[in-house]
Coordinates of C-alpha atoms and ligand atoms in Angstrom, one line a residue:
E222 CA 77.3 101.3 71.5
V223 CA 78.4 101.5 75.3
M224 CA 78.5 97.8 74.9
R225 CA 80.6 97.2 72.1
L226 CA 83.3 99.8 74.0
A227 CA 83.2 97.1 77.1
N228 CA 83.7 94.5 75.0
K229 CA 86.5 96.4 73.2
L230 CA 88.1 96.8 76.8
V231 CA 87.8 93.1 77.7
D232 CA 89.5 92.4 74.2
E233 CA 92.2 94.5 74.2
G234 CA 92.6 95.6 78.0
L235 CA 92.6 99.6 77.0
L236 CA 90.6 101.7 75.2
A237 CA 91.4 105.4 73.5
H238 CA 91.0 108.6 75.7
D239 CA 87.4 109.7 74.2
E240 CA 86.4 105.7 74.4
Y241 CA 86.9 105.7 78.1
I242 CA 85.0 109.1 78.1
E243 CA 82.1 107.3 76.7
L244 CA 81.9 104.4 78.6
L245 CA 82.1 106.2 82.1
A246 CA 79.3 108.9 80.4
N247 CA 77.3 106.0 78.8
R248 CA 77.7 103.3 81.4
D249 CA 74.4 101.8 83.0
D250 CA 73.6 98.4 84.9
E251 CA 73.5 96.2 81.9
V252 CA 77.4 97.1 81.0
R253 CA 78.0 97.8 85.0
E254 CA 77.1 94.2 85.9
Y255 CA 78.8 92.9 82.4
L256 CA 82.2 94.5 83.2
R257 CA 82.1 93.4 87.2
S258 CA 81.3 89.8 86.4
V259 CA 84.8 89.9 83.7
A260 CA 86.7 91.4 86.3
Q261 CA 85.8 89.1 89.0
E262 CA 86.6 86.3 86.9
I263 CA 89.9 88.0 86.0
A264 CA 90.6 88.6 89.6
T265 CA 89.9 84.4 90.4
T266 CA 91.3 83.1 87.4
N267 CA 94.7 85.0 88.6
Y268 CA 94.4 84.7 92.6
G269 CA 91.7 82.3 93.6
H270 CA 89.5 83.6 96.0
D271 CA 92.3 84.5 98.5
I272 CA 92.1 88.4 99.6
F273 CA 95.7 89.3 100.7
L274 CA 95.8 91.4 103.7
R275 CA 98.5 94.3 104.2
G276 CA 98.3 95.8 108.1
L277 CA 98.7 99.5 108.0
I278 CA 100.6 101.5 110.4
E279 CA 100.0 105.2 110.4
Y280 CA 102.9 106.5 112.3
S281 CA 102.7 110.4 112.1
N282 CA 99.4 112.4 111.3
T283 CA 102.0 115.4 111.1
C284 CA 102.6 116.4 107.5
K285 CA 104.3 119.7 105.8
N286 CA 102.0 119.3 102.7
D287 CA 98.8 121.4 102.4
C288 CA 96.6 119.0 99.9
Y289 CA 93.2 120.7 99.8
Y290 CA 91.3 116.9 100.4
C291 CA 93.2 116.0 103.3
G292 CA 92.0 116.1 107.3
I293 CA 96.3 116.1 108.0
R294 CA 97.1 118.6 105.6
K295 CA 99.7 121.3 107.6
S296 CA 96.6 124.3 107.9
N297 CA 94.3 121.9 109.7
D298 CA 94.8 123.2 113.7
N299 CA 92.1 121.5 114.7
I300 CA 93.6 118.1 115.4
E301 CA 96.2 117.0 118.1
R302 CA 99.8 115.7 115.9
Y303 CA 101.0 112.5 117.0
R304 CA 104.0 110.2 116.1
L305 CA 104.7 106.6 116.7
T306 CA 108.0 105.2 118.6
L307 CA 109.7 102.3 116.8
E308 CA 108.9 100.8 119.7
D309 CA 105.3 101.5 119.0
I310 CA 105.8 100.7 115.6
L311 CA 107.2 97.4 116.3
Q312 CA 104.2 97.1 118.8
C313 CA 102.0 97.4 115.5
C314 CA 103.9 95.1 113.2
E315 CA 103.5 92.1 116.6
I316 CA 100.2 92.2 116.9
G317 CA 100.0 92.0 112.9
Y318 CA 102.1 89.3 113.2
Q319 CA 99.9 87.5 115.3
I320 CA 97.3 87.5 113.4
G321 CA 98.7 86.4 110.6
L322 CA 100.0 89.3 108.2
R323 CA 102.7 89.0 106.4
T324 CA 103.0 92.5 105.0
F325 CA 103.3 95.9 106.8
V326 CA 102.3 99.3 105.5
L327 CA 104.3 102.3 107.0
Q328 CA 101.9 105.1 106.1
G329 CA 102.2 108.9 107.3
G330 CA 102.2 112.6 106.8
E331 CA 105.3 113.6 104.9
D332 CA 106.7 114.4 108.4
P333 CA 110.5 116.2 108.4
Y334 CA 110.4 115.1 111.8
F335 CA 111.5 111.4 110.7
T336 CA 114.7 111.8 108.4
D337 CA 116.2 109.5 106.3
D338 CA 118.3 107.8 109.2
M339 CA 115.4 107.8 111.3
I340 CA 113.4 105.7 108.4
C341 CA 116.4 103.1 107.6
E342 CA 116.0 102.2 111.3
I343 CA 112.9 101.0 111.4
I344 CA 112.8 99.7 108.2
F345 CA 116.0 97.7 109.4
A346 CA 114.6 96.9 112.9
I347 CA 111.1 95.6 111.1
K348 CA 113.3 93.4 109.0
E349 CA 115.4 92.0 111.3
E350 CA 112.4 91.1 113.7
Y351 CA 110.3 89.8 110.7
P352 CA 112.2 88.9 108.0
D353 CA 109.4 86.2 106.3
C354 CA 106.9 90.2 106.2
A355 CA 107.1 92.1 102.9
L356 CA 107.7 96.0 103.9
T357 CA 105.6 98.7 101.9
L358 CA 106.4 102.5 102.6
S359 CA 103.8 105.1 101.9
I360 CA 105.6 108.0 103.0
G361 CA 105.5 110.3 99.7
E362 CA 107.6 112.3 97.9
K363 CA 111.7 112.2 98.5
E364 CA 114.9 112.3 96.3
R365 CA 116.1 109.2 94.7
E366 CA 119.0 109.2 97.2
S367 CA 116.5 108.3 100.4
Y368 CA 114.3 106.4 98.1
E369 CA 118.0 104.1 97.3
R370 CA 118.8 104.0 101.1
F371 CA 115.1 102.9 101.8
Y372 CA 115.2 99.4 99.3
E373 CA 118.8 98.7 100.7
A374 CA 117.3 98.9 103.9
G375 CA 114.6 96.4 103.0
A376 CA 111.7 98.4 101.9
D377 CA 110.3 96.3 99.1
R378 CA 107.1 98.1 98.2
F379 CA 106.4 101.9 97.8
L380 CA 102.7 103.6 97.6
L381 CA 102.3 106.8 96.1
R382 CA 98.7 107.6 94.1
H383 CA 99.4 110.2 91.2
E384 CA 96.1 111.5 92.8
T385 CA 95.4 112.6 89.0
A386 CA 97.3 112.4 85.6
D387 CA 95.6 116.4 84.6
G388 CA 97.9 118.9 85.4
E389 CA 95.3 121.6 86.0
H390 CA 92.9 119.2 87.7
Y391 CA 96.5 117.8 89.6
R392 CA 97.0 122.3 90.7
R393 CA 93.4 122.4 92.0
L394 CA 93.7 119.5 94.5
H395 CA 97.6 120.3 95.7
P396 CA 98.8 123.9 96.2
E397 CA 102.4 124.7 95.0
P398 CA 105.3 123.6 95.4
L399 CA 103.4 120.0 94.8
S400 CA 103.5 119.2 91.3
L401 CA 102.2 116.4 89.1
E402 CA 105.3 116.6 87.1
N403 CA 107.6 115.5 90.5
R404 CA 104.8 113.0 91.5
M405 CA 105.2 111.0 88.2
R406 CA 109.2 111.3 88.6
C407 CA 109.1 110.1 91.8
L408 CA 107.0 106.9 90.5
E409 CA 109.3 106.2 87.7
V410 CA 112.3 106.3 90.0
L411 CA 110.7 104.3 92.7
R412 CA 110.2 101.8 89.6
E413 CA 113.8 102.1 88.5
I414 CA 114.9 101.4 92.0
G415 CA 113.1 98.4 92.3
F416 CA 110.5 99.0 94.3
Q417 CA 107.1 97.1 93.7
I418 CA 105.2 100.9 93.1
G419 CA 101.4 101.7 93.3
A420 CA 99.6 104.4 91.9
G421 CA 96.3 105.6 92.0
F422 CA 93.7 108.2 92.3
M423 CA 90.3 109.1 94.7
V424 CA 87.2 108.8 92.3
G425 CA 85.0 111.9 92.6
S426 CA 87.8 114.5 93.6
P427 CA 86.3 118.1 93.0
G428 CA 87.3 118.8 89.5
Q429 CA 87.5 115.4 88.7
T430 CA 85.6 114.6 85.3
Y431 CA 85.7 111.9 82.8
D432 CA 87.9 113.7 80.7
T433 CA 90.6 113.5 84.0
M434 CA 89.8 110.3 84.6
A435 CA 90.6 109.1 81.1
S436 CA 93.9 110.5 81.2
D437 CA 94.2 108.7 84.6
F438 CA 93.4 105.1 83.0
E439 CA 95.9 106.4 80.1
Y440 CA 98.8 107.3 82.4
L441 CA 98.3 103.7 84.2
K442 CA 98.4 101.8 81.4
K443 CA 101.8 103.5 80.2
L444 CA 102.9 103.1 84.3
N445 CA 102.0 99.7 84.0
P446 CA 102.4 99.6 88.1
H447 CA 102.1 96.5 90.4
M448 CA 99.4 98.1 92.7
I449 CA 96.6 100.2 92.2
G450 CA 95.0 101.9 95.1
I451 CA 91.5 103.8 94.1
G452 CA 88.9 104.9 97.0
P453 CA 86.3 107.4 97.2
F454 CA 86.9 110.9 97.8
I455 CA 85.6 112.0 101.1
H456 CA 85.0 115.4 102.8
H457 CA 86.7 116.4 106.1
K458 CA 85.1 119.1 107.6
D459 CA 88.1 121.1 108.4
T460 CA 89.9 121.4 104.9
P461 CA 88.6 123.7 102.0
F462 CA 86.9 120.9 100.1
R463 CA 84.6 120.8 103.2
D464 CA 81.3 121.4 101.1
E465 CA 82.6 119.5 98.1
P466 CA 80.2 116.2 97.4
D467 CA 81.9 112.6 98.4
G468 CA 82.9 110.1 95.5
T469 CA 79.9 107.7 95.2
L470 CA 80.3 103.7 95.6
E471 CA 78.7 102.9 92.3
L472 CA 81.4 105.1 90.0
T473 CA 84.2 103.8 92.4
L474 CA 83.6 100.1 91.8
F475 CA 83.1 100.7 88.0
C476 CA 86.4 101.8 88.2
L477 CA 87.9 99.0 90.0
S478 CA 86.3 96.8 87.2
I479 CA 87.6 98.6 84.6
L480 CA 91.5 98.4 86.0
R481 CA 91.3 94.8 86.8
I482 CA 90.3 94.2 83.0
M483 CA 93.3 96.7 82.3
F484 CA 95.6 95.4 84.8
P485 CA 94.8 91.4 85.2
K486 CA 97.5 90.5 87.9
V487 CA 97.3 93.9 89.8
L488 CA 97.2 94.3 92.8
L489 CA 94.2 96.3 94.0
P490 CA 92.7 97.0 97.7
A491 CA 89.5 97.3 98.3
T492 CA 90.3 100.5 99.9
T493 CA 89.0 101.8 103.4
A494 CA 87.6 105.0 102.0
L495 CA 85.3 102.1 100.0
G496 CA 84.1 100.9 103.3
T497 CA 83.4 104.1 104.8
I498 CA 80.8 105.5 102.3
D499 CA 78.9 101.7 101.9
K500 CA 78.7 99.4 105.2
I501 CA 80.2 96.5 102.7
G502 CA 81.4 98.6 100.3
R503 CA 85.3 96.6 100.6
E504 CA 83.2 93.4 100.2
K505 CA 81.6 94.7 97.1
G506 CA 84.9 96.2 95.9
I507 CA 86.0 92.2 96.0
L508 CA 83.3 91.4 94.0
A509 CA 84.2 93.9 91.3
G510 CA 87.9 92.7 91.2
A511 CA 89.5 93.6 93.9
N512 CA 91.9 91.4 95.8
V513 CA 93.7 93.5 99.1
I514 CA 92.5 94.7 102.2
M515 CA 94.2 96.7 104.1
P516 CA 93.4 96.5 108.3
S517 CA 94.8 99.4 110.5
L518 CA 97.2 98.4 112.8
S519 CA 97.4 101.7 114.6
P520 CA 97.0 101.9 117.9
D521 CA 93.6 103.2 119.5
N522 CA 94.5 106.9 120.0
A523 CA 96.5 106.9 116.7
R524 CA 93.8 106.0 114.7
R525 CA 91.3 108.5 116.0
Q526 CA 93.8 111.1 115.0
Y527 CA 94.3 109.9 111.1
L528 CA 91.5 110.8 109.8
L529 CA 92.2 112.1 106.1
Y530 CA 88.2 112.2 105.8
E531 CA 85.0 112.3 107.7
G532 CA 83.7 108.9 109.5
K533 CA 86.6 106.8 108.8
V534 CA 85.9 103.1 109.4
G535 CA 88.0 100.7 111.7
V536 CA 88.9 103.7 113.8
K537 CA 87.2 101.2 116.2
D538 CA 88.4 97.7 115.8
K539 CA 90.8 95.8 117.6
A540 CA 93.5 94.2 115.3
A541 CA 92.9 90.5 116.6
E542 CA 89.1 91.0 116.6
G543 CA 89.4 92.8 112.8
R544 CA 90.9 89.9 111.2
K545 CA 88.3 87.4 112.5
I546 CA 85.5 90.0 111.5
L547 CA 87.2 90.2 108.1
D548 CA 87.4 86.6 107.8
E549 CA 83.6 86.0 108.8
K550 CA 82.3 88.9 106.1
L551 CA 84.7 87.5 103.3
A552 CA 83.4 83.9 104.0
E553 CA 79.7 85.3 103.5
I554 CA 80.9 86.5 99.5
G555 CA 83.0 82.9 99.4
Y556 CA 86.9 84.6 100.1
K557 CA 89.4 83.9 102.6
T558 CA 92.2 85.8 104.2
S559 CA 95.3 85.2 102.5
T560 CA 98.2 84.6 105.5
T561 CA 101.5 85.4 102.4
R562 CA 103.2 88.2 101.7
G563 CA 101.2 88.7 98.2
D564 CA 104.1 90.0 96.1
Y565 CA 103.2 90.6 92.5
K566 CA 103.6 87.7 90.4
G567 CA 106.8 87.2 88.8
W568 CA 108.7 90.5 91.0
N569 CA 112.0 89.5 92.6
R570 CA 114.5 91.7 94.6
K571 CA 117.0 93.6 92.7
Ligands
SAM813 N1 101.2 111.2 102.6 C1 101.5 109.8 101.6 C2 101.4 110.2 100.1 O1 100.8 111.9 99.7 O2 101.8 109.1 99.3 C3 101.0 109.4 102.1 C4 99.6 109.4 103.1 S1 98.7 110.0 102.3 C5 97.0 110.8 103.8 C6 97.5 108.6 101.4 C7 96.1 108.9 100.8 O3 95.4 109.3 101.4 C8 97.0 110.0 99.6 O4 96.8 109.3 98.5 C9 95.6 110.0 99.3 O5 94.6 109.6 98.3 C10 93.9 109.7 100.6 N2 93.2 110.3 100.6 C11 93.6 111.7 101.7 N3 92.8 112.5 101.8 C12 91.5 112.1 101.6 C13 90.3 112.0 101.2 N4 89.8 113.5 102.2 N5 89.3 111.4 100.9 C14 90.0 110.2 100.2 N6 90.9 109.7 100.3 C15 91.8 110.6 100.5

C-alpha cells in the first residue's frame, strides 16, 4: 500500500492530505530507497551533476523576534550581538567571488538598525561591484513597499521559510505578533514583485506531526516556489526548546526526496543544519535530490556568534578552504560545484 502511494507521488507529483500522512507514517527502507533514487534521477536530469553554490553572509545576529527555536532570538541574553558594516559585507563578497561564487545571500536576524535605506545601499554596492552575481535576501518580514525597494535596488531572490503551514503549530513555534498569515502574505507579495522566492520548514520542530507536514507539502504545491529550504530542527541550549529532540537525518532526507519529486526544477539546498546532524549529511542530501549548497562567507568572529542551534558546522572553515574541501567531498559522490548564478530555469527579471 505504501508503495502504491509512492508510485502515485512519482506519477502525479502530489498526493492528497491523508495520503501524505500515510506515506510518512508507513515509510520503510524499500520506499525510502525507491523515492531517493527517483528524486536523484530527476535532479540529475534537470541539473546534471552540478551543485550550485550560494555564499552566505550572516550580516547581523540581532533580532527583534523571539522565535522559540532560534538561538539568536531576542530574549537570549547569552550571546554577543554583532553587525557587519558595508565594508565587511563587501569583503565577504570579494572572498566569495575569488573562489568562484556567483550568488550571495544576505541573511540576518530582523534587526531594525538596518533601515530600508541601508539595505538598499548594501544591495546597490554589491550589485555595482559584482554585476554578474545574483543577490538573495533572507531578512524576514517587511512591508510591500520595502520589498519593492529591495527588488528595484537589484536583489533577485528572497528566502522566507514559512516554517509550518499549520496555524496552531505556527503559534507553538512563534509568539505574537508573528503570524502565519503575515508570513504567507509576505511570500505572495515577494512573488508578485518578481523575486525568485523560497519557502520551507524545519523537520522535527517541536509540535510537528505528519498532519502538519502534509499541510506543508500542500501549501508548497500551491505556492510553487522557486526554492525550498528544509533542514532538521536542532535544539539550542539558550532557548525554550533546549530539551526538545532534534529532527532526524532520515526524515529530512525522505522529505528532500518527496520535494524533488513534487518540484522537479526547484532549487533545493542540502542545508548547513543537515550537515550539522551528520558528518556527510549534505552529501546524503544531494543523493536524495538536493542541488544547492550554501557555504558561509561570514567573518570568523561573526560565524561564532551566528549560532541558530548547537554544534553548527562550518564555524571554523575558511571560505577558500571550504570550496576546495567541498569540491573534494562532492567528487567522491560524482558531483561538482558550478560557478554559475544558478537561477531558476526560465526566471527573468521583471
Ligand atoms: N530572520 C530571517 C527569517 O526569519 O527568515 C532569516 C534568519 S532565520 C535565523 C533563518 C532560518 O533559520 C529560519 O527560517 C529557521 O527555519 C532556521 N532556524 C532557526 N533556528 C533553528 C534551529 N534551532 N534549528 C534549525 N533551523 C533553525
